Every structure is written in C-alpha cells, then in structure tokens.
Amino acid sequence: VVESLPCADPDPDSGINTGFYGGNWIHCEPEYSQTPPSYPPPPPFAVLRIGALLPRQLPSGELMHLGRAEDLTSVLMAIQEINNKTDGVADDLLPNTQLLLSYRDSRCDPDFGFDAAYELLRRAFGGAGVHALIGA
C-alpha cells in the first residue's frame, strides 16, 4: 500500500512537491506501509437459484384475492431469514449458501404454468436457470 511519495525540496508554502523548487517527480521513492496482517479468506459462498411458481392472476387475467399475495411474501421472508447470517435466526441453516429467487405467475392454469416453469428452468438468471422449483 503506497502511503506517500516524498520528494526533495517541496513547495515551502504548501509542503507539496510541485517540481518548481528543485524537486523531481521522476526520483520520488514511494514509502510503503507495513504489510497488512493476513486474515484467512472468507469461505466461498455457494449460490442456490430457486424458482417459485405461484398463482397471481386467474386465467381470465383478473388478479387473485389479496390472500394469495401471502404465498410470495412467505417465500421472500424465508429466503431473507436464511440469507441473513448475522441476526441469530437460523444462522446455521445452509451455512455459506446464498439463496436467490426468481418467480413466475402460474395463473392457476396448467398450460400457462408449464410455460412459466420451463422459463424458470431454462431462462431465469440470464439463462442459467434455477436449481430447484417450488410452487404450483
């Protein structure tokens, strides 16, 4: 880590070497700080991509009643609790693992749900797809 570049003859007013008072930037020698202590590297995190297939709309396109919003909210809360390893809640569950979520609407329709599941498995996360699929 370079801390400073001391050079001969700095500007008498500012203390900065401008080169006008005989200092020469070419001959500046960097002063290095002591080697920082080495810490063990953090353990690598595994990433688990999860796909959620949840009904949000009816086949007609109408929104489902608000009670169905609880499905997505519950999944998001669970993933947040598992990913947070410093809150004292489930900190030992899936150590060194980060969960990512992508969800699609099944619209309570088997054909639409099949297409949404295929999209999660093949196209989610920039084409990487999901490792696991939950929902109906």
C-alpha atoms as an extended CHARMM CRD file, in Angstrom:
* protein
*
       136  EXT
         1         1  VAL       CA              0.0000000000        0.0000000000        0.0000000000  PROA      1               0.0000000000
         2         2  VAL       CA              1.5320000000        3.3010000000       -1.0590000000  PROA      2               0.0000000000
         3         3  GLU       CA              1.0980000000        5.9530000000        1.6170000000  PROA      3               0.0000000000
         4         4  SER       CA              3.0400000000        8.8800000000        0.2640000000  PROA      4               0.0000000000
         5         5  LEU       CA              5.5360000000        9.9680000000       -2.3340000000  PROA      5               0.0000000000
         6         6  PRO       CA              8.1570000000       12.0810000000       -0.5140000000  PROA      6               0.0000000000
         7         7  CYS       CA             10.3970000000       14.0800000000       -2.7750000000  PROA      7               0.0000000000
         8         8  ALA       CA             13.1880000000       16.5300000000       -2.1080000000  PROA      8               0.0000000000
         9         9  ASP       CA             12.5140000000       20.2430000000       -1.9100000000  PROA      9               0.0000000000
        10        10  PRO       CA              8.7150000000       20.5520000000       -1.5410000000  PROA      10              0.0000000000
        11        11  ASP       CA              6.9800000000       23.9000000000       -2.0080000000  PROA      11              0.0000000000
        12        12  PRO       CA              7.8430000000       25.8680000000        1.1560000000  PROA      12              0.0000000000
        13        13  ASP       CA              4.2920000000       27.2260000000        1.4890000000  PROA      13              0.0000000000
        14        14  SER       CA              2.1810000000       24.1130000000        0.9170000000  PROA      14              0.0000000000
        15        15  GLY       CA              4.7050000000       21.3340000000        1.5380000000  PROA      15              0.0000000000
        16        16  ILE       CA              3.7100000000       19.7450000000       -1.7890000000  PROA      16              0.0000000000
        17        17  ASN       CA              6.3950000000       18.9160000000       -4.3130000000  PROA      17              0.0000000000
        18        18  THR       CA              5.4890000000       20.8530000000       -7.4100000000  PROA      18              0.0000000000
        19        19  GLY       CA              8.8280000000       20.4250000000       -9.1440000000  PROA      19              0.0000000000
        20        20  PHE       CA              9.4160000000       24.1870000000       -9.0600000000  PROA      20              0.0000000000
        21        21  TYR       CA             11.7630000000       24.1260000000       -6.0700000000  PROA      21              0.0000000000
        22        22  GLY       CA             14.2340000000       21.5420000000       -7.2130000000  PROA      22              0.0000000000
        23        23  GLY       CA             12.0370000000       18.5370000000       -6.5290000000  PROA      23              0.0000000000
        24        24  ASN       CA             11.8790000000       15.9750000000       -9.2840000000  PROA      24              0.0000000000
        25        25  TRP       CA              8.8780000000       13.6500000000       -9.6150000000  PROA      25              0.0000000000
        26        26  ILE       CA             10.9690000000       11.1380000000      -11.5210000000  PROA      26              0.0000000000
        27        27  HSD       CA             13.1590000000       10.4360000000       -8.4920000000  PROA      27              0.0000000000
        28        28  CYS       CA             10.3750000000       10.1600000000       -5.9170000000  PROA      28              0.0000000000
        29        29  GLU       CA             10.5920000000        6.9800000000       -3.9130000000  PROA      29              0.0000000000
        30        30  PRO       CA              7.3310000000        5.5920000000       -2.5470000000  PROA      30              0.0000000000
        31        31  GLU       CA              7.1230000000        4.7720000000        1.1270000000  PROA      31              0.0000000000
        32        32  TYR       CA              5.2370000000        1.5760000000        1.7400000000  PROA      32              0.0000000000
        33        33  SER       CA              3.2550000000        0.8380000000        4.8400000000  PROA      33              0.0000000000
        34        34  GLN       CA              3.9210000000       -2.3040000000        6.7610000000  PROA      34              0.0000000000
        35        35  THR       CA              2.4670000000       -5.4290000000        5.2730000000  PROA      35              0.0000000000
        36        36  PRO       CA             -1.1260000000       -5.7090000000        6.4600000000  PROA      36              0.0000000000
        37        37  PRO       CA             -1.8640000000       -8.7430000000        8.6020000000  PROA      37              0.0000000000
        38        38  SER       CA             -3.0860000000      -11.6890000000        6.6310000000  PROA      38              0.0000000000
        39        39  TYR       CA             -6.5340000000      -12.9000000000        7.5020000000  PROA      39              0.0000000000
        40        40  PRO       CA             -7.9520000000      -16.2180000000        6.4020000000  PROA      40              0.0000000000
        41        41  PRO       CA            -10.0920000000      -15.7100000000        3.3330000000  PROA      41              0.0000000000
        42        42  PRO       CA            -13.8290000000      -15.9200000000        3.9290000000  PROA      42              0.0000000000
        43        43  PRO       CA            -15.3350000000      -19.2570000000        2.9900000000  PROA      43              0.0000000000
        44        44  PRO       CA            -16.7260000000      -19.3730000000       -0.5190000000  PROA      44              0.0000000000
        45        45  PHE       CA            -20.4640000000      -18.9730000000       -0.8050000000  PROA      45              0.0000000000
        46        46  ALA       CA            -22.4800000000      -21.4270000000       -2.7980000000  PROA      46              0.0000000000
        47        47  VAL       CA            -25.3540000000      -19.8820000000       -4.7000000000  PROA      47              0.0000000000
        48        48  LEU       CA            -28.6240000000      -21.7740000000       -4.9220000000  PROA      48              0.0000000000
        49        49  ARG       CA            -31.0360000000      -20.3990000000       -7.5090000000  PROA      49              0.0000000000
        50        50  ILE       CA            -34.6600000000      -21.1290000000       -6.6100000000  PROA      50              0.0000000000
        51        51  GLY       CA            -37.6510000000      -20.7120000000       -8.8670000000  PROA      51              0.0000000000
        52        52  ALA       CA            -41.1170000000      -20.1430000000       -7.4330000000  PROA      52              0.0000000000
        53        53  LEU       CA            -44.2170000000      -20.8450000000       -9.4900000000  PROA      53              0.0000000000
        54        54  LEU       CA            -47.0350000000      -19.0050000000       -7.7190000000  PROA      54              0.0000000000
        55        55  PRO       CA            -50.5530000000      -18.0680000000       -8.8510000000  PROA      55              0.0000000000
        56        56  ARG       CA            -51.0200000000      -14.2900000000       -9.0010000000  PROA      56              0.0000000000
        57        57  GLN       CA            -53.7300000000      -13.9350000000      -11.6680000000  PROA      57              0.0000000000
        58        58  LEU       CA            -56.6640000000      -16.0220000000      -12.8000000000  PROA      58              0.0000000000
        59        59  PRO       CA            -56.6920000000      -17.4670000000      -16.3270000000  PROA      59              0.0000000000
        60        60  SER       CA            -59.0360000000      -14.6080000000      -17.2820000000  PROA      60              0.0000000000
        61        61  GLY       CA            -56.3180000000      -12.0980000000      -16.3200000000  PROA      61              0.0000000000
        62        62  GLU       CA            -58.1050000000      -10.8850000000      -13.1910000000  PROA      62              0.0000000000
        63        63  LEU       CA            -55.9440000000      -10.5040000000      -10.1130000000  PROA      63              0.0000000000
        64        64  MET       CA            -56.4680000000      -13.1080000000       -7.4300000000  PROA      64              0.0000000000
        65        65  HSD       CA            -57.6440000000      -12.0370000000       -3.9950000000  PROA      65              0.0000000000
        66        66  LEU       CA            -55.0590000000      -10.4980000000       -1.6640000000  PROA      66              0.0000000000
        67        67  GLY       CA            -54.6890000000      -13.6830000000        0.3670000000  PROA      67              0.0000000000
        68        68  ARG       CA            -52.6410000000      -15.1530000000       -2.4800000000  PROA      68              0.0000000000
        69        69  ALA       CA            -50.0240000000      -12.4380000000       -2.0030000000  PROA      69              0.0000000000
        70        70  GLU       CA            -49.0730000000      -14.2360000000        1.2000000000  PROA      70              0.0000000000
        71        71  ASP       CA            -47.5010000000      -17.0570000000       -0.8170000000  PROA      71              0.0000000000
        72        72  LEU       CA            -44.8500000000      -14.8400000000       -2.3650000000  PROA      72              0.0000000000
        73        73  THR       CA            -44.3750000000      -12.8540000000        0.8200000000  PROA      73              0.0000000000
        74        74  SER       CA            -43.7640000000      -16.0570000000        2.8020000000  PROA      74              0.0000000000
        75        75  VAL       CA            -41.1690000000      -17.3020000000        0.3140000000  PROA      75              0.0000000000
        76        76  LEU       CA            -39.3780000000      -13.9380000000        0.3100000000  PROA      76              0.0000000000
        77        77  MET       CA            -39.3380000000      -13.7790000000        4.1200000000  PROA      77              0.0000000000
        78        78  ALA       CA            -37.9420000000      -17.3150000000        4.3930000000  PROA      78              0.0000000000
        79        79  ILE       CA            -35.1640000000      -16.5980000000        1.8980000000  PROA      79              0.0000000000
        80        80  GLN       CA            -34.3020000000      -13.3610000000        3.6830000000  PROA      80              0.0000000000
        81        81  GLU       CA            -34.0520000000      -15.1660000000        7.0500000000  PROA      81              0.0000000000
        82        82  ILE       CA            -31.8490000000      -17.9180000000        5.6090000000  PROA      82              0.0000000000
        83        83  ASN       CA            -29.5600000000      -15.4710000000        3.7770000000  PROA      83              0.0000000000
        84        84  ASN       CA            -29.1000000000      -13.2390000000        6.8510000000  PROA      84              0.0000000000
        85        85  LYS       CA            -26.3370000000      -14.9950000000        8.8160000000  PROA      85              0.0000000000
        86        86  THR       CA            -25.9970000000      -12.2960000000       11.4960000000  PROA      86              0.0000000000
        87        87  ASP       CA            -29.4590000000      -11.9930000000       13.0440000000  PROA      87              0.0000000000
        88        88  GLY       CA            -29.3650000000      -15.0570000000       15.2880000000  PROA      88              0.0000000000
        89        89  VAL       CA            -32.2810000000      -16.7030000000       13.4690000000  PROA      89              0.0000000000
        90        90  ALA       CA            -31.4430000000      -19.8640000000       11.5150000000  PROA      90              0.0000000000
        91        91  ASP       CA            -27.8140000000      -18.7240000000       11.1480000000  PROA      91              0.0000000000
        92        92  ASP       CA            -26.6290000000      -22.3480000000       10.9440000000  PROA      92              0.0000000000
        93        93  LEU       CA            -29.1660000000      -23.2840000000        8.2730000000  PROA      93              0.0000000000
        94        94  LEU       CA            -27.4090000000      -23.6650000000        4.9290000000  PROA      94              0.0000000000
        95        95  PRO       CA            -24.1100000000      -22.0970000000        6.0420000000  PROA      95              0.0000000000
        96        96  ASN       CA            -22.0450000000      -20.4450000000        3.3210000000  PROA      96              0.0000000000
        97        97  THR       CA            -25.0230000000      -20.5710000000        0.9720000000  PROA      97              0.0000000000
        98        98  GLN       CA            -26.8700000000      -17.6810000000       -0.6010000000  PROA      98              0.0000000000
        99        99  LEU       CA            -30.3640000000      -18.2520000000       -1.9410000000  PROA      99              0.0000000000
       100       100  LEU       CA            -31.5770000000      -16.3360000000       -4.9790000000  PROA      100             0.0000000000
       101       101  LEU       CA            -35.2090000000      -16.2710000000       -6.1030000000  PROA      101             0.0000000000
       102       102  SER       CA            -36.9580000000      -15.8560000000       -9.4020000000  PROA      102             0.0000000000
       103       103  TYR       CA            -40.7280000000      -16.2880000000       -9.5970000000  PROA      103             0.0000000000
       104       104  ARG       CA            -43.3520000000      -16.5520000000      -12.2830000000  PROA      104             0.0000000000
       105       105  ASP       CA            -47.1320000000      -16.4920000000      -12.2710000000  PROA      105             0.0000000000
       106       106  SER       CA            -48.8190000000      -19.8480000000      -12.9730000000  PROA      106             0.0000000000
       107       107  ARG       CA            -52.2480000000      -18.1380000000      -13.3610000000  PROA      107             0.0000000000
       108       108  CYS       CA            -53.8930000000      -21.2960000000      -11.9840000000  PROA      108             0.0000000000
       109       109  ASP       CA            -53.6690000000      -22.7140000000      -15.4920000000  PROA      109             0.0000000000
       110       110  PRO       CA            -51.7370000000      -25.9100000000      -16.2930000000  PROA      110             0.0000000000
       111       111  ASP       CA            -50.6270000000      -24.7620000000      -19.7470000000  PROA      111             0.0000000000
       112       112  PHE       CA            -49.5310000000      -21.3460000000      -18.5760000000  PROA      112             0.0000000000
       113       113  GLY       CA            -47.9110000000      -22.9120000000      -15.5070000000  PROA      113             0.0000000000
       114       114  PHE       CA            -45.9460000000      -25.3390000000      -17.7070000000  PROA      114             0.0000000000
       115       115  ASP       CA            -44.6140000000      -22.4660000000      -19.8300000000  PROA      115             0.0000000000
       116       116  ALA       CA            -43.7180000000      -20.4770000000      -16.7050000000  PROA      116             0.0000000000
       117       117  ALA       CA            -41.9190000000      -23.4920000000      -15.2040000000  PROA      117             0.0000000000
       118       118  TYR       CA            -39.9570000000      -24.0030000000      -18.4310000000  PROA      118             0.0000000000
       119       119  GLU       CA            -38.9910000000      -20.3190000000      -18.4080000000  PROA      119             0.0000000000
       120       120  LEU       CA            -37.7220000000      -20.6140000000      -14.8260000000  PROA      120             0.0000000000
       121       121  LEU       CA            -35.7680000000      -23.7840000000      -15.5570000000  PROA      121             0.0000000000
       122       122  ARG       CA            -34.1570000000      -22.5680000000      -18.7850000000  PROA      122             0.0000000000
       123       123  ARG       CA            -34.1860000000      -18.7630000000      -18.9260000000  PROA      123             0.0000000000
       124       124  ALA       CA            -34.1560000000      -17.3650000000      -15.3930000000  PROA      124             0.0000000000
       125       125  PHE       CA            -30.9990000000      -15.6840000000      -14.0910000000  PROA      125             0.0000000000
       126       126  GLY       CA            -29.7230000000      -14.7270000000      -17.5130000000  PROA      126             0.0000000000
       127       127  GLY       CA            -30.1350000000      -18.2120000000      -18.9690000000  PROA      127             0.0000000000
       128       128  ALA       CA            -28.5280000000      -20.0820000000      -16.0590000000  PROA      128             0.0000000000
       129       129  GLY       CA            -31.9120000000      -21.3950000000      -14.9280000000  PROA      129             0.0000000000
       130       130  VAL       CA            -32.8750000000      -22.4760000000      -11.4330000000  PROA      130             0.0000000000
       131       131  HSD       CA            -31.5610000000      -25.3660000000       -9.3510000000  PROA      131             0.0000000000
       132       132  ALA       CA            -34.9220000000      -26.0170000000       -7.6750000000  PROA      132             0.0000000000
       133       133  LEU       CA            -38.5250000000      -25.2290000000       -8.4650000000  PROA      133             0.0000000000
       134       134  ILE       CA            -41.2390000000      -24.7750000000       -5.8360000000  PROA      134             0.0000000000
       135       135  GLY       CA            -44.9150000000      -23.8910000000       -6.0420000000  PROA      135             0.0000000000
       136       136  ALA       CA            -47.9300000000      -24.9330000000       -8.0290000000  PROA      136             0.0000000000
